[in-house]
PDB file of C-alpha atoms in Angstrom:
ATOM      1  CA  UNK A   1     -15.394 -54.954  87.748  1.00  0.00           C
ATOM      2  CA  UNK A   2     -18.193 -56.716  86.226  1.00  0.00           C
ATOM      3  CA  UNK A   3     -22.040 -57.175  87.114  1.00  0.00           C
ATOM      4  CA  UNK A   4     -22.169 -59.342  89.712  1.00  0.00           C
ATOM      5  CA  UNK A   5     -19.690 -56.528  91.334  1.00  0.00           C
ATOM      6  CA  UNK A   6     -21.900 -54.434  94.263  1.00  0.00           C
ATOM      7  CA  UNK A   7     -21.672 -50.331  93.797  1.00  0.00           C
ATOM      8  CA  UNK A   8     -23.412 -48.600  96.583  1.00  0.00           C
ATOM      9  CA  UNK A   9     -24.510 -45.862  94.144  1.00  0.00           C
ATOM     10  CA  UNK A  10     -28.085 -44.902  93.266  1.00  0.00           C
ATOM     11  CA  UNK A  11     -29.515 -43.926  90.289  1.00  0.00           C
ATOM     12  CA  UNK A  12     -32.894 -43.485  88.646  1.00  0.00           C
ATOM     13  CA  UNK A  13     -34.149 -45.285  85.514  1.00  0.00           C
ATOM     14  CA  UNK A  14     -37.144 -43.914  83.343  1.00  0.00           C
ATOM     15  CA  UNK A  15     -38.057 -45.430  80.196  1.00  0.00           C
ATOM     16  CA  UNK A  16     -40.163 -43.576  77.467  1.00  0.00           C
ATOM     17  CA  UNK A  17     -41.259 -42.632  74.358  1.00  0.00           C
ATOM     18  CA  UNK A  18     -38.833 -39.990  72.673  1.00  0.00           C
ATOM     19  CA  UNK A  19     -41.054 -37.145  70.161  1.00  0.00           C
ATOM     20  CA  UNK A  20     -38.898 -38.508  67.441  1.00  0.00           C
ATOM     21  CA  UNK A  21     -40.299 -42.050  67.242  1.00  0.00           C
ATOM     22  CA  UNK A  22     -37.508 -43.709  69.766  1.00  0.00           C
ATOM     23  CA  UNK A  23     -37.323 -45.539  72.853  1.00  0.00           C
ATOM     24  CA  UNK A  24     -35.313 -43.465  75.453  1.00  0.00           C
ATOM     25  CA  UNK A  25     -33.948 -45.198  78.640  1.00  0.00           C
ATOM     26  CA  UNK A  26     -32.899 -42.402  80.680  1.00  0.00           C
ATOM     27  CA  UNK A  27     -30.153 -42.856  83.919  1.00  0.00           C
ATOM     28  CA  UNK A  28     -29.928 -40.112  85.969  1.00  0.00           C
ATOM     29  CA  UNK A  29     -27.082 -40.464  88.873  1.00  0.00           C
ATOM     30  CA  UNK A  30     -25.548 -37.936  91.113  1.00  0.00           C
ATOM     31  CA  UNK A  31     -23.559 -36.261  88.206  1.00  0.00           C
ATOM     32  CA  UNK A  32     -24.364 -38.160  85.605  1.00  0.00           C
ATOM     33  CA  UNK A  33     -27.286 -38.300  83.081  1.00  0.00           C
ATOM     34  CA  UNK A  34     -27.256 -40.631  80.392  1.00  0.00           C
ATOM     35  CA  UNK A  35     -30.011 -40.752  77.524  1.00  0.00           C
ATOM     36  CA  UNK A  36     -30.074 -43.778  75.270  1.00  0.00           C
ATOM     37  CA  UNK A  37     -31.719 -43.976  72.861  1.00  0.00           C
ATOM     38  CA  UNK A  38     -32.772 -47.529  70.678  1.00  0.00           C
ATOM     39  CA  UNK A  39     -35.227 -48.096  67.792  1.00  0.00           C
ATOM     40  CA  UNK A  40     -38.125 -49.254  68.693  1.00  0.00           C
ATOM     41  CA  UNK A  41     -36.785 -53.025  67.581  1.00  0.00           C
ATOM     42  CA  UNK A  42     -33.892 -52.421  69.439  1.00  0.00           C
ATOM     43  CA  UNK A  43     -35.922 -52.023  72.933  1.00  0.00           C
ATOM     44  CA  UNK A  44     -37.859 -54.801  72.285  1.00  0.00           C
ATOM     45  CA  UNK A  45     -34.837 -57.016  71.859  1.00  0.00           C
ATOM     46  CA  UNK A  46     -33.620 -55.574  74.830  1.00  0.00           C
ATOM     47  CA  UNK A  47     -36.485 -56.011  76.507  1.00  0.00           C
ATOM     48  CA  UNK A  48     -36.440 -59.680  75.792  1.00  0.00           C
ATOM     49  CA  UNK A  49     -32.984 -59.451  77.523  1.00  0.00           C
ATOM     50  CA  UNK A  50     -34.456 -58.071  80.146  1.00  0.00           C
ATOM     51  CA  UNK A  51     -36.948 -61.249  80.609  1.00  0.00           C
ATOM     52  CA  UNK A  52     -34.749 -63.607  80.311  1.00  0.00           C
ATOM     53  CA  UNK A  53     -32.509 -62.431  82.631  1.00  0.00           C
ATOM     54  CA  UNK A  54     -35.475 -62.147  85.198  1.00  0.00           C
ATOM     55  CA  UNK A  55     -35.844 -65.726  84.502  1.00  0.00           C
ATOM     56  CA  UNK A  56     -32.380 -66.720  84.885  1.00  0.00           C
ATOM     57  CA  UNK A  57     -32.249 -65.025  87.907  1.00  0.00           C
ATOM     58  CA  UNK A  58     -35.391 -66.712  89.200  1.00  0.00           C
ATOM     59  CA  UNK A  59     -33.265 -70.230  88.726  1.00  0.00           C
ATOM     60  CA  UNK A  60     -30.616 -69.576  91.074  1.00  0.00           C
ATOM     61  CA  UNK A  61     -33.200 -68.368  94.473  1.00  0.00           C
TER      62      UNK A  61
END
C-alpha cells in the first residue's frame, strides 16, 4: 500500500492552534482519532510540503 493506493474511508481533518503553543492536526475517522502535534517550525515545513505537492500535482492534469 502506498499513496497513490485508493481507500474508500472518510475522515475529517482540522488543523489548529493547541493552548500549549503547538500546531495540532487532528484526524478523526470512524474509530480512530489521531492528534499530532508539530512545533510551530515543524507545520510550516510541512506546510511547504503541502504546497509543493499541490504544485506537483497541478503538473500532471
Amino acid at each position: 500500500m502506498g499513496i497513490n493506493t485508493e481507500r474508500d474511508i472518510e475522515a475529517n481533518l482540522q488543523i489548529g492552534p493547541t493552548d500549549q503553543g503547538m500546531v495540532r492536526l487532528f484526524i478523526e475517522a470512524p474509530g480512530v482519532e489521531i492528534p499530532m502535534d508539530f512545533e510551530p517550525e515543524e507545520a510550516e515545513e510541512i506546510a511547504d510540503e503541502i504546497r509543493a505537492a499541490a504544485q506537483a500535482a497541478r503538473s500532471v492534469k
